[in-house]
Short mmCIF file of C-alpha atoms and ligand atoms in Angstrom, two decimals:
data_model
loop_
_atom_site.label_atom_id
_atom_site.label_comp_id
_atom_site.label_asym_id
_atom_site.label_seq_id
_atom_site.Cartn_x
_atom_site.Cartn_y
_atom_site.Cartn_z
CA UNK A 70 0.00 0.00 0.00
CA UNK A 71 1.40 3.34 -1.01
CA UNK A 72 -0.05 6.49 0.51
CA UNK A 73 2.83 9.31 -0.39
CA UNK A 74 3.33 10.88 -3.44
CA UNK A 75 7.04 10.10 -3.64
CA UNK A 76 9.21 8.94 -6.61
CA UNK A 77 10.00 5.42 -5.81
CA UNK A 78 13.78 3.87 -6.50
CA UNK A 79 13.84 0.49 -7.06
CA UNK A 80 16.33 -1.44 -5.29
CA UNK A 81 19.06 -1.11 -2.54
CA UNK A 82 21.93 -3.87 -2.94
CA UNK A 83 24.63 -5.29 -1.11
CA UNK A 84 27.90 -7.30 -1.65
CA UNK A 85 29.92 -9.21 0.76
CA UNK A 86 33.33 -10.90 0.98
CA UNK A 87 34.32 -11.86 4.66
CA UNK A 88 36.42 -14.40 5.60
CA UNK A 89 36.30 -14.31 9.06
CA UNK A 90 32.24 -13.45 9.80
CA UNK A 91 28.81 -14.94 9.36
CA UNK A 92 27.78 -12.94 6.33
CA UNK A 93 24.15 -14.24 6.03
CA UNK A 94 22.96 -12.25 8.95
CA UNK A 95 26.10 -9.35 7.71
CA UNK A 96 23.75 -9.17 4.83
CA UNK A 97 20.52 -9.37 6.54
CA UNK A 98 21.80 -6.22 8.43
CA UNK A 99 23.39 -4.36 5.21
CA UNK A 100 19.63 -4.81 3.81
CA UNK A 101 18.10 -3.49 7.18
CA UNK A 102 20.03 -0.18 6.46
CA UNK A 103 18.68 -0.20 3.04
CA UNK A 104 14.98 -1.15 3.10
CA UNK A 105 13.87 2.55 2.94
CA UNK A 106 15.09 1.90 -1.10
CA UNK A 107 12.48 -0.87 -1.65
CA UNK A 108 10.39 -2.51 0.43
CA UNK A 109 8.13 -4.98 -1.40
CA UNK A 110 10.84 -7.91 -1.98
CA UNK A 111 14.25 -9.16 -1.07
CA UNK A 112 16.54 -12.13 -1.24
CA UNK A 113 20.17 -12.93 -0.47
CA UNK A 114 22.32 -15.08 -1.77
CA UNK A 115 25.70 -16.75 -0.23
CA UNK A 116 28.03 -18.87 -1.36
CA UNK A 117 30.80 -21.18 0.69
CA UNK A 118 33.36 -21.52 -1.98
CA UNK A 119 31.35 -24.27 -3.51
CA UNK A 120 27.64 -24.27 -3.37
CA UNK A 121 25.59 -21.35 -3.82
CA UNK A 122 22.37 -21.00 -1.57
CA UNK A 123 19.92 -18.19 -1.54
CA UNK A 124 16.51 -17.28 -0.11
CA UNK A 125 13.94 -14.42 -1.28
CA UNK A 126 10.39 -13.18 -1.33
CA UNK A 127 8.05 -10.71 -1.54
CA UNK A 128 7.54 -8.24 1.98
CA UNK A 129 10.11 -6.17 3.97
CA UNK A 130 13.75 -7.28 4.87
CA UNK A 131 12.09 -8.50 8.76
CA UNK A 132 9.45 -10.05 6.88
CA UNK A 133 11.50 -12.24 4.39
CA UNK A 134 14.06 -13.47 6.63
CA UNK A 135 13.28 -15.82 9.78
CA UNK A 136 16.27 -17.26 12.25
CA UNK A 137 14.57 -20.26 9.98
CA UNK A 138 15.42 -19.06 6.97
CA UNK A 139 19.29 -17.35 7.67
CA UNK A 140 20.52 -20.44 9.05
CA UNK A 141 21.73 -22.11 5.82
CA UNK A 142 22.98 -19.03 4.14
CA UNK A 143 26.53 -20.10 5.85
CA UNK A 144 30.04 -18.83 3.41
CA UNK A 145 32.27 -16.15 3.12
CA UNK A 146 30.53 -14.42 -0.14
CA UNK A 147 26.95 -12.65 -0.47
CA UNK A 148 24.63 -10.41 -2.14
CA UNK A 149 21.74 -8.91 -0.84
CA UNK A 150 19.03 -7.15 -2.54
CA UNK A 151 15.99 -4.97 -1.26
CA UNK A 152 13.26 -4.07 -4.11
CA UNK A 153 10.90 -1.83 -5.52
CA UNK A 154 9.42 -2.78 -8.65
CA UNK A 155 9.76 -0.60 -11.72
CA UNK A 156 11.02 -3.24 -14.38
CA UNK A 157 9.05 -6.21 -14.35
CA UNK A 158 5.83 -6.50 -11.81
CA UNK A 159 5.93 -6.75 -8.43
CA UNK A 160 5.62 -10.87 -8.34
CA UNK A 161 7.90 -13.84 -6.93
CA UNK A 162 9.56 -14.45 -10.07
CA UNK A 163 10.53 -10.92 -10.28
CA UNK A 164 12.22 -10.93 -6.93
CA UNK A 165 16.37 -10.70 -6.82
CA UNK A 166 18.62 -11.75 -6.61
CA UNK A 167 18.51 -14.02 -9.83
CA UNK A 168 20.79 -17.10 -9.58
CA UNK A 169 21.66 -19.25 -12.43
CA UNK A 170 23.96 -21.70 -12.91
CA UNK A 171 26.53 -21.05 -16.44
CA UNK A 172 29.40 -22.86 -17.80
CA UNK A 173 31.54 -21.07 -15.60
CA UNK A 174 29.78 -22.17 -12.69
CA UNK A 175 26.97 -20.63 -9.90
CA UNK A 176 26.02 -17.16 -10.94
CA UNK A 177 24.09 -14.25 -9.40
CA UNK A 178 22.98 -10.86 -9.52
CA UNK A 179 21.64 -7.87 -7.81
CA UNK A 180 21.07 -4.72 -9.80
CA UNK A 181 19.86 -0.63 -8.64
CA UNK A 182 18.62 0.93 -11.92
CA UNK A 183 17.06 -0.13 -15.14
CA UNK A 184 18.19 -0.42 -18.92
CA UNK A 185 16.77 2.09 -21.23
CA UNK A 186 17.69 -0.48 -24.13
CA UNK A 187 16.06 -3.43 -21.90
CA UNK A 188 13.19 -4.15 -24.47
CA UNK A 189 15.61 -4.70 -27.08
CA UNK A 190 18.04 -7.09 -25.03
CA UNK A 191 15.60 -8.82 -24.16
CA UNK A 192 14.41 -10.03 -28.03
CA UNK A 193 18.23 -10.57 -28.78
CA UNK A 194 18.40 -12.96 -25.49
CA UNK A 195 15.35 -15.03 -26.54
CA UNK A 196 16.47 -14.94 -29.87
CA UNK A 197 19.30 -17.14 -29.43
CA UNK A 198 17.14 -19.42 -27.86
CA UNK A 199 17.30 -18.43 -24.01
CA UNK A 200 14.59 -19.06 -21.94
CA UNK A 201 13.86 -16.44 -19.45
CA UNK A 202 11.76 -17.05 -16.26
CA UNK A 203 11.31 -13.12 -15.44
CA UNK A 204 10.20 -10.02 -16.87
CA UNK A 205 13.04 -8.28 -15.33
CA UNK A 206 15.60 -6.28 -17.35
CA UNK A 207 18.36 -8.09 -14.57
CA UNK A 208 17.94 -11.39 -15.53
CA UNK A 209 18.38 -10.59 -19.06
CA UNK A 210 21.71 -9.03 -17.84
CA UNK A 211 22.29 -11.95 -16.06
CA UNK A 212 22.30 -14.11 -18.74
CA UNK A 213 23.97 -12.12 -21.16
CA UNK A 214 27.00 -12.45 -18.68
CA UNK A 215 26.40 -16.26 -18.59
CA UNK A 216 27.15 -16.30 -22.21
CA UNK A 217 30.15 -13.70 -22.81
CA UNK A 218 33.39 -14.50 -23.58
CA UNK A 219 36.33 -14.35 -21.42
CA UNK A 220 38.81 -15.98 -19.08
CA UNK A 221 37.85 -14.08 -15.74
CA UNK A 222 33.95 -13.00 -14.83
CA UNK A 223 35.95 -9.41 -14.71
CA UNK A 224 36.84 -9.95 -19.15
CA UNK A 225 33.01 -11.12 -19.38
CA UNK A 226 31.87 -8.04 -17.13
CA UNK A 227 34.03 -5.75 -19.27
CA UNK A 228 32.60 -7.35 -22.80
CA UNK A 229 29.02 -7.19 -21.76
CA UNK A 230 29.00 -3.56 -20.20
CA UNK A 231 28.96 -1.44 -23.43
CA UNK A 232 25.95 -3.37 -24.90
CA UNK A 233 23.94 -2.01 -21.44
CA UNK A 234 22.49 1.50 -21.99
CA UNK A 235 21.09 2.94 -18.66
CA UNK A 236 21.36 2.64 -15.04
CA UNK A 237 23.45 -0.38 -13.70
CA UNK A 238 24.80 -0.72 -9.98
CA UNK A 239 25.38 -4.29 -9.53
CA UNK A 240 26.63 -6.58 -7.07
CA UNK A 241 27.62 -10.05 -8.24
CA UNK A 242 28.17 -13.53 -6.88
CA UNK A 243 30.26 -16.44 -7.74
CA UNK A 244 31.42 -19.33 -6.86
CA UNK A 245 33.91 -17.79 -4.78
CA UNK A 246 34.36 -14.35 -5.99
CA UNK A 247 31.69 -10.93 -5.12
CA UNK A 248 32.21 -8.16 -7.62
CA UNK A 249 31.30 -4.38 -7.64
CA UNK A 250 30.17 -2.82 -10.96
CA UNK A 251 28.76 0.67 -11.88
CA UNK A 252 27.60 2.03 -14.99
CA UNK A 253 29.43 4.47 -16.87
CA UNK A 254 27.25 7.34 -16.26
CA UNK A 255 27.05 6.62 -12.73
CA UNK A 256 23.59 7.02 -12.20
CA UNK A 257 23.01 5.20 -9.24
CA UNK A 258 25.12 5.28 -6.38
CA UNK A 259 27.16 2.32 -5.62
CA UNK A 260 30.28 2.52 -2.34
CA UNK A 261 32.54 0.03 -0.78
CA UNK A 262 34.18 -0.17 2.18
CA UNK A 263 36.94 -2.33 4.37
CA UNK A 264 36.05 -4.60 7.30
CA UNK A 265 38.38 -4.12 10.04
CA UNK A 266 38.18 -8.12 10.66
CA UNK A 267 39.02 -8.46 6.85
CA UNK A 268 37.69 -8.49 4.03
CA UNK A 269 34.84 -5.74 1.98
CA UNK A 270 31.71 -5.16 1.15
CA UNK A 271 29.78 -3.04 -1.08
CA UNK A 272 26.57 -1.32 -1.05
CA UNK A 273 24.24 1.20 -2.56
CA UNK A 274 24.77 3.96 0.52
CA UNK A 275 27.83 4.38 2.74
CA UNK A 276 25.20 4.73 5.50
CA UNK A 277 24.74 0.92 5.32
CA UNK A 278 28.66 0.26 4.98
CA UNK A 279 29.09 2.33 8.69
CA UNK A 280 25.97 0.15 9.91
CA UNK A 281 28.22 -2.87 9.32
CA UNK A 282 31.40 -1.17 10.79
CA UNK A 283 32.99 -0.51 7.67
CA UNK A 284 36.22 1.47 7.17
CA UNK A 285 37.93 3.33 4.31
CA UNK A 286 34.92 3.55 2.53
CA UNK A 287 34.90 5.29 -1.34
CA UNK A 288 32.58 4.90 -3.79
CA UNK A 289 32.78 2.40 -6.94
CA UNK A 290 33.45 5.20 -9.87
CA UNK A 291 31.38 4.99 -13.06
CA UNK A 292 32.37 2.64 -15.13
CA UNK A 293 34.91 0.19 -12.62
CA UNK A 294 34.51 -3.45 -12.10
CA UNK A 295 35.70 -3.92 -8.16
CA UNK A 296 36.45 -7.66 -6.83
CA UNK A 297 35.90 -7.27 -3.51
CA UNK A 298 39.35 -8.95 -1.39
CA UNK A 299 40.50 -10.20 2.00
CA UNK A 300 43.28 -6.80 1.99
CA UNK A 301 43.73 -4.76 -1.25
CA UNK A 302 41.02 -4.20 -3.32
CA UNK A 303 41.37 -5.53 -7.53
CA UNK A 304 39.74 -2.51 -9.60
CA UNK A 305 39.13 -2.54 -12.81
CA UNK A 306 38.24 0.67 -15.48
CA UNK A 307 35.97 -1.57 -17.49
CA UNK A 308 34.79 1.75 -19.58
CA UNK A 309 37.09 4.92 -19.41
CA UNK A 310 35.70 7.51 -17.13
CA UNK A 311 35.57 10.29 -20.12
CA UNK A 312 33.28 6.85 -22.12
CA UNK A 313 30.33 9.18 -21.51
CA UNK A 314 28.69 12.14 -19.51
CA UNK A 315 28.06 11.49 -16.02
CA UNK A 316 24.59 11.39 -15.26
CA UNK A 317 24.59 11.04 -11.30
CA UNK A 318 20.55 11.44 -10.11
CA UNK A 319 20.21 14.69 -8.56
CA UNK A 320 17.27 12.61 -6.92
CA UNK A 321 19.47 10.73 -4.51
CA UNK A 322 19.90 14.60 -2.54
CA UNK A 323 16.64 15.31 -2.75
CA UNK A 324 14.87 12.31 -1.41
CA UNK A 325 16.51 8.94 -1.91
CA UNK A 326 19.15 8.63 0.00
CA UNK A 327 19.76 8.21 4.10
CA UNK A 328 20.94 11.85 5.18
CA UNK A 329 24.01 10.23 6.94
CA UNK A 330 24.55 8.69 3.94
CA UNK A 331 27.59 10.63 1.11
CA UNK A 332 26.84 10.79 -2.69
CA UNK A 333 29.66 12.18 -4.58
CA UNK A 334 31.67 13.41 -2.04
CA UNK A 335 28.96 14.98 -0.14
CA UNK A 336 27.07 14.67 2.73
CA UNK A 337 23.60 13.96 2.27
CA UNK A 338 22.04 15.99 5.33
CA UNK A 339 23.98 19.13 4.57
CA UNK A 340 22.92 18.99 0.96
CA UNK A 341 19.57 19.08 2.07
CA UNK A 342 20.15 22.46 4.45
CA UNK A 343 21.22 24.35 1.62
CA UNK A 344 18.46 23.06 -0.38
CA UNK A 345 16.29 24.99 2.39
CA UNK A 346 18.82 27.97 2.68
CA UNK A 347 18.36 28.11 -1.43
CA UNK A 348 14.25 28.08 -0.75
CA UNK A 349 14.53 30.69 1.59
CA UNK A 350 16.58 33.08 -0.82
CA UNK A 351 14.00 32.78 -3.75
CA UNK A 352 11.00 32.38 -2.18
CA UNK A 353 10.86 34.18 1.29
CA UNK A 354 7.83 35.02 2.79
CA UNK A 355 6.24 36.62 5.95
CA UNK A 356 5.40 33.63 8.32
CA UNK A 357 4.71 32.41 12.30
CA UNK A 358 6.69 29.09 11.34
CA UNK A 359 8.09 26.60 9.31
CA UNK A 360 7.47 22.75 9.69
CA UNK A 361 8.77 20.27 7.51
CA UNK A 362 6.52 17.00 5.62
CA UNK A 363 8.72 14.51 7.59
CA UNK A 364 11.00 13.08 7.67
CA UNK A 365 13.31 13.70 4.22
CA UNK A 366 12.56 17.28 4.29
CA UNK A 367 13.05 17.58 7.69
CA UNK A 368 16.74 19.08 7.21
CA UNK A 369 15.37 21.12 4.30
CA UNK A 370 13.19 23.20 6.32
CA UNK A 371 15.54 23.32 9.23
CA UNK A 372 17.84 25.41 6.53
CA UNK A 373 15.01 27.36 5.32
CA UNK A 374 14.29 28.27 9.08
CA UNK A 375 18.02 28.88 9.88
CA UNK A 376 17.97 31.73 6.85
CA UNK A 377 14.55 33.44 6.83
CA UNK A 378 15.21 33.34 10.76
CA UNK A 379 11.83 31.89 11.05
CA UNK A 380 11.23 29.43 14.05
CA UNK A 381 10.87 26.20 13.16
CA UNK A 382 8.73 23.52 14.94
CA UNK A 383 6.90 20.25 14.06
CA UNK A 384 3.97 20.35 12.29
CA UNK A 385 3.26 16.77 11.52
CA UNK A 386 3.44 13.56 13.24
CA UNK A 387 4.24 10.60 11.32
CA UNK A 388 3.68 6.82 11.39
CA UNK A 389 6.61 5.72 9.63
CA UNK A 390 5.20 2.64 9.25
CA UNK A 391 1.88 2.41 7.27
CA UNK A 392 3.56 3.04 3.87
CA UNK A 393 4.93 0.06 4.21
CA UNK A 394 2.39 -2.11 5.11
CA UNK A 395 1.10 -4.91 2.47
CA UNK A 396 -2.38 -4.77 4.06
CA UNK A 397 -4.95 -3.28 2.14
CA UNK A 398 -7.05 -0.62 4.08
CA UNK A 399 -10.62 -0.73 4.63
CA UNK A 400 -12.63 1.78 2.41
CA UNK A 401 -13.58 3.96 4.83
CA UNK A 402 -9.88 3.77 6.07
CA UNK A 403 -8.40 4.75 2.47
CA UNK A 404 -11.15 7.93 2.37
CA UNK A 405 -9.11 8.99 5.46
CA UNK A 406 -5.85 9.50 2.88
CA UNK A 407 -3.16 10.85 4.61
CA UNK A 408 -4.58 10.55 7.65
CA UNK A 409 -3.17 6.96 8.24
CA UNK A 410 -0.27 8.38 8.07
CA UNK A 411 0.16 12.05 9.08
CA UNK A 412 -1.46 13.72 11.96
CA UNK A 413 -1.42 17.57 12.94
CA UNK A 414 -0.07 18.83 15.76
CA UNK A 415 -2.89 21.90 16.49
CA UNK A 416 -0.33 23.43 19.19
CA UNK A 417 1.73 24.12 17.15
CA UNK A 418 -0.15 25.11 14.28
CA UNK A 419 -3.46 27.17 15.51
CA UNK A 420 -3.72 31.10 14.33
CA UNK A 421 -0.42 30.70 12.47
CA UNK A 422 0.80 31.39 8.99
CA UNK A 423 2.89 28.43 7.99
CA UNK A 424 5.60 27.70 5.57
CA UNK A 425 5.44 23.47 4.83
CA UNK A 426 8.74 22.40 3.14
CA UNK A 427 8.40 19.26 1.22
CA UNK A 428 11.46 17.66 -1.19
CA UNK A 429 8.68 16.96 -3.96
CA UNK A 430 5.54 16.78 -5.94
CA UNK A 431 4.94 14.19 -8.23
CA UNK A 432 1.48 12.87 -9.14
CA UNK A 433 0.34 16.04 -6.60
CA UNK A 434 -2.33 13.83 -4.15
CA UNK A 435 -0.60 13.95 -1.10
CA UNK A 436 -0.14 17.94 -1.02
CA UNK A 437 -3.95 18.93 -0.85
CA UNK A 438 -4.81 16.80 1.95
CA UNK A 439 -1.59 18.05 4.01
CA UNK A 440 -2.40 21.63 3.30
CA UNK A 441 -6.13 20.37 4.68
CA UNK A 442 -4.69 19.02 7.57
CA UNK A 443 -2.54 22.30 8.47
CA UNK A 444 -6.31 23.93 7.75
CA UNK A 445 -7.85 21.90 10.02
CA UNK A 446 -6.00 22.18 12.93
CA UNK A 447 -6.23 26.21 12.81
CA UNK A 448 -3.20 27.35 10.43
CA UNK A 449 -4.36 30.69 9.26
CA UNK A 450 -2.03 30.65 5.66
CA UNK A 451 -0.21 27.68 4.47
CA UNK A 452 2.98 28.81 1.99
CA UNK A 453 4.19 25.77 0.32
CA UNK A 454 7.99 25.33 -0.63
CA UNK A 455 9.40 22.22 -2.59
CA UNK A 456 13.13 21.67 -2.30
CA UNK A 457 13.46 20.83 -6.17
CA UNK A 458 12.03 21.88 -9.57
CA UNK A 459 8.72 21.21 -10.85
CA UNK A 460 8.71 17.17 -11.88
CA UNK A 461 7.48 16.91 -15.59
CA UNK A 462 9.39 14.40 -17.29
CA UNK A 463 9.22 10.57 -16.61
CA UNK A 464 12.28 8.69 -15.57
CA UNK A 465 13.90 5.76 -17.44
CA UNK A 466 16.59 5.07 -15.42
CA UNK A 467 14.50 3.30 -12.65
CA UNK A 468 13.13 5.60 -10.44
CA UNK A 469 9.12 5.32 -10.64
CA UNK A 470 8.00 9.02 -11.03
CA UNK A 471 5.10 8.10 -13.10
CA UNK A 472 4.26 8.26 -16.77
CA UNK A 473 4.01 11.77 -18.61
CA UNK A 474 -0.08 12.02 -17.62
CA UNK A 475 0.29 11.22 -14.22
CA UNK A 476 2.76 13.73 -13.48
CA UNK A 477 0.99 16.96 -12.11
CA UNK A 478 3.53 18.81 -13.36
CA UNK A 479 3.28 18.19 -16.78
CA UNK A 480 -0.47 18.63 -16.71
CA UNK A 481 -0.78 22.41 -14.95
CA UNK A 482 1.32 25.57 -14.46
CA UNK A 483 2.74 26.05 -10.96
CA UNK A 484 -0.54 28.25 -9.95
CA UNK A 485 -3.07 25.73 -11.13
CA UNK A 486 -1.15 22.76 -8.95
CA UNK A 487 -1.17 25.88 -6.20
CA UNK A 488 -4.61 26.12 -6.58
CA UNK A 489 -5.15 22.45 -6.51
CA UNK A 490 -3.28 22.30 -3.17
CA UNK A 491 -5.38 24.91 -2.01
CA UNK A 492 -1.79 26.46 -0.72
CA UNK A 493 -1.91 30.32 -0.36
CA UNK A 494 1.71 30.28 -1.83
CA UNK A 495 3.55 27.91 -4.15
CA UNK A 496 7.18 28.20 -4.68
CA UNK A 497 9.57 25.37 -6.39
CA UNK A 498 13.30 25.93 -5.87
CA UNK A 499 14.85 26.29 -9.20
CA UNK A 500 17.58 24.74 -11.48
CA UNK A 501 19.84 26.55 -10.67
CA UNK A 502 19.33 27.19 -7.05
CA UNK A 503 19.11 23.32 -6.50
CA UNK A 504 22.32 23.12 -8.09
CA UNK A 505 23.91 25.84 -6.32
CA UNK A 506 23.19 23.75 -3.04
CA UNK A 507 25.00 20.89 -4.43
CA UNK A 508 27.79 23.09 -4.97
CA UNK A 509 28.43 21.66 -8.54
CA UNK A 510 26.88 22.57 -12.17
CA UNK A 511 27.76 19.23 -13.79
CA UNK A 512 27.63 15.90 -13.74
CA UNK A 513 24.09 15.22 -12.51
CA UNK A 514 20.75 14.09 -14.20
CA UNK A 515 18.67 16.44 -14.11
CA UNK A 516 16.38 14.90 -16.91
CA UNK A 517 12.65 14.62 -14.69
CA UNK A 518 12.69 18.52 -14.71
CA UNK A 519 14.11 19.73 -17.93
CA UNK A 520 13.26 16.73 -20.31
CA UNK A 521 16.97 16.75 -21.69
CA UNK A 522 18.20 12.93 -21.36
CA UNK A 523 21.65 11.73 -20.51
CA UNK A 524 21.18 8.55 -22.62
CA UNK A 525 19.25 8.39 -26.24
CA UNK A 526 15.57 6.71 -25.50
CA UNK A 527 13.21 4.72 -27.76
CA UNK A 528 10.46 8.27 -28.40
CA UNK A 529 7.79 5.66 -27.61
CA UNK A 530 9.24 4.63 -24.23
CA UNK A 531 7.10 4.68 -20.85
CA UNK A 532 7.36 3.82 -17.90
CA UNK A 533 5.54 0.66 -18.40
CA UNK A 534 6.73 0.10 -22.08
CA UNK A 535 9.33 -2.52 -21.25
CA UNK A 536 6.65 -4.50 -19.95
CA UNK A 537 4.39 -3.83 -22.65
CA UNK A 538 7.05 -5.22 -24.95
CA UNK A 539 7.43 -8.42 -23.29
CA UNK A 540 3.51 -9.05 -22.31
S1 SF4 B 1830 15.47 11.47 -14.48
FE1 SF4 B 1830 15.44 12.28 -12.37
S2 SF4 B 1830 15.09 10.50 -11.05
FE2 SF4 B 1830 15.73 9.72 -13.07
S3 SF4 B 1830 17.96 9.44 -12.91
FE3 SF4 B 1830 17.60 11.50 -13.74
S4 SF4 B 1830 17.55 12.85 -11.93
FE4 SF4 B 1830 17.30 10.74 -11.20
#
């Protein structure tokens, strides 16, 4: 059950190589850290230098794994994968990571991102007489590893990766070998760290790699193949860095990513203060108080507080938990909305004009009913301020923003959706202020609000189309 009107990424991931520790329940941890990336499926798999095991199903990391289920997952190697669906549905079969056994022996996958070129992979796979037991763009990747040539799984890595257009951070098991691997255009994030009993692991944020007490951590740079070692780590520059444009996703700042967490050097938190300071130079306002929609744009507004010298003060109280339940909620409990999850602190709120920060609108049903909430409990003007541009273009590099007609933002201007918020003010930061808080003009995806790709697409390409093309 979904009841925000977030983009959705699709996957956190995790690789393991530990000689001296149990990494079953090491990955069962790493995942923990992760689950705010997906939370409708995950699986691990381990193997002990000769036999590869794995378990995975659909529900949340606590859900999926049992004492029960951990206690065969015994070896020194491990990935671990935590999903949303945007390629392929939501079922079983879907669920990663996918494990396959090749001429080269046991092989499996876990991939953050999706192919733009999936569609047409796909038909080239089947076409030489593959079967394929998913409609996910991974296992297609999966088995177009399974049949490169090479010596070493890093030669086949390094064959395979310029055929893959889009977003790729993968973690990858074999026999007795996990690898690291990051698209060119480094879309997704992708870090790895050292274990101070020995041995590394890699993951999709450096938030999870502290959770498991990892030191000398750096990210995996676009385009390397890393095999992850007791001591020194063995990198590979499977594409050179200048191959193509990077394309990291501004997104990660805005909303993916754990605040503790770094992307590209910087710290995700203090991103998101500036993001608030940036707010508060374009769009100040006279107010009583700013509250943030918790909890990602929680540091936001604490930056937009700390420069309009505003006071700031909660506004909402959240159960962090209903968004992630897989129960269904009565009818009369889904006309409450936002309700389930958001309730009004009227304290705090009563006779006051208030500025509500939120990191973004997308399909624009969530914003109405929190603006009606603020009304309710007494807020005399609500001034809404969004700590990125105006979302009008779909992504195709696996974050689930919506198709084209979904988004609000490609339907009205910015005083229609203020109008349909029922805000008395509506302000998105811009471009360039966003990018001034990251404190760099290039090397980001900013494609959802300006339309301009990184990577050539198919013109008919949706959301959905991969699907489409293999239903
Ligand atoms: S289109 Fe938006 S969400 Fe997708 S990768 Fe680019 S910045 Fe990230």
């Amino acid at each position: 059950m979904v009841i925000d009107d977030k983009p959705h990424d699709e996957c956190g991931i995790i690789g393991i190589f530990a000689p001296n520790e149990d990494v079953g329940r090491m990955a069962y941890f790493g995942l923990y850290a992760l689950q705010h990336r997906g939370q409708e499926a995950a699986g691990i798999a381990v193997s002990d230098g000769t036999v590869v095991r794995q378990h995975k199903d659909v529900g949340l990391v606590s859900q999926v794994f049992t004492p029960h289920s951990l206690a065969p997952l015994t070896g020194h190697y491990a990935i671990g994968h935590t999903r949303y669906s945007t390629t392929g549905s939501s079922s079983l079969r879907n669920v990663q990571p996918f494990l396959i056994e090749t001429r080269h022996g046991p092989l499996a996958m876990a991939h953050n991102g999706n192919l733009v070129n999936a569609a047409e992979l796909r038909r080239e796979v089947l076409g030489r007489g593959a079967g394929l037991s998913s409609s996910s763009d991974s296992e297609v990747m999966t088995m177009m590893l399974a049949a490169a040539e090479g010596d070493t799984w890093e030669e086949r890595i390094q064959q395979t990766m310029p055929h893959w257009k889009g977003a790729y951070s993968l973690v990858i098991l074999t026999r007795d070998s996990v690898l690291a691997v990051r698209d060119p255009w480094g879309f997704r994030p992708l870090s790895v760290g050292r274990l101070p009993s020995g041995g590394h692991v890699a993951a999709s944020e450096s938030g999870a790699l502290r959770t498991l007490g990892c030191e000398a951590i750096r990210e995996v740079k676009p385009g390397e193949v890393i095999t992850l070692s007791q001591s020194a780590l063995r990198v590979l520059q499977a594409l050179p860095l200048a191959a193509h444009p990077l394309a990291r996703c501004v997104f990660e700042f805005i909303y993916f990513s754990r605040p503790d967490s770094f992307w590209d050097g910087l710290r995700v938190h203090e991103v998101r203060q500036r993001l608030g300071e940036e707010l508060a130079r374009e769009a100040p306002i006279t107010a009583d108080v700013v509250i943030p929609v918790p909890d990602s744009s929680v540091p936001a507004a604490i930056g937009y507080a700390r420069l309009s010298g505003l006071p700031y003060n909660d506004g909402f109280i959240k159960n962090r938990y209903i968004g992630r339940t897989f129960i269904q909620p009565t009818d009369s409990l889904r006309r409450q909305g936002v309700a389930l999850k958001f309730n009004a602190l009227e304290e705090n709120l009563r006779d006051k004009r208030v500025v509500m920060i939120d990191d973004s609108i997308v399909r624009g049903h969530t914003s109405g009913p929190l603006v009606k909430l603020l009304r309710d409990a007494g807020a005399r003007e609500v001034h809404l301020r969004i700590t990125c541009p105006p979302i009008a273009h779909p992504c195709f590099m696996g974050v689930d923003m919506g198709t084209y007609d979904e988004l609000i933002a490609h339907r009205l201007t910015i005083d229609e959706i203020r109008s349909h918020v029922d805000a008395d003010s509506l302000h998105f930061l811009s471009l360039e202020g966003m990018m001034r808080a990251l404190g760099r003009a290039e090397g980001y995806c900013n494609a959802c609000f300006t339309g301009v790709y990184p990577i050539e697409l198919n013109t008919e390409q949706t959301k959905t189309g991969f699907e489409k093309a293999i239903a």
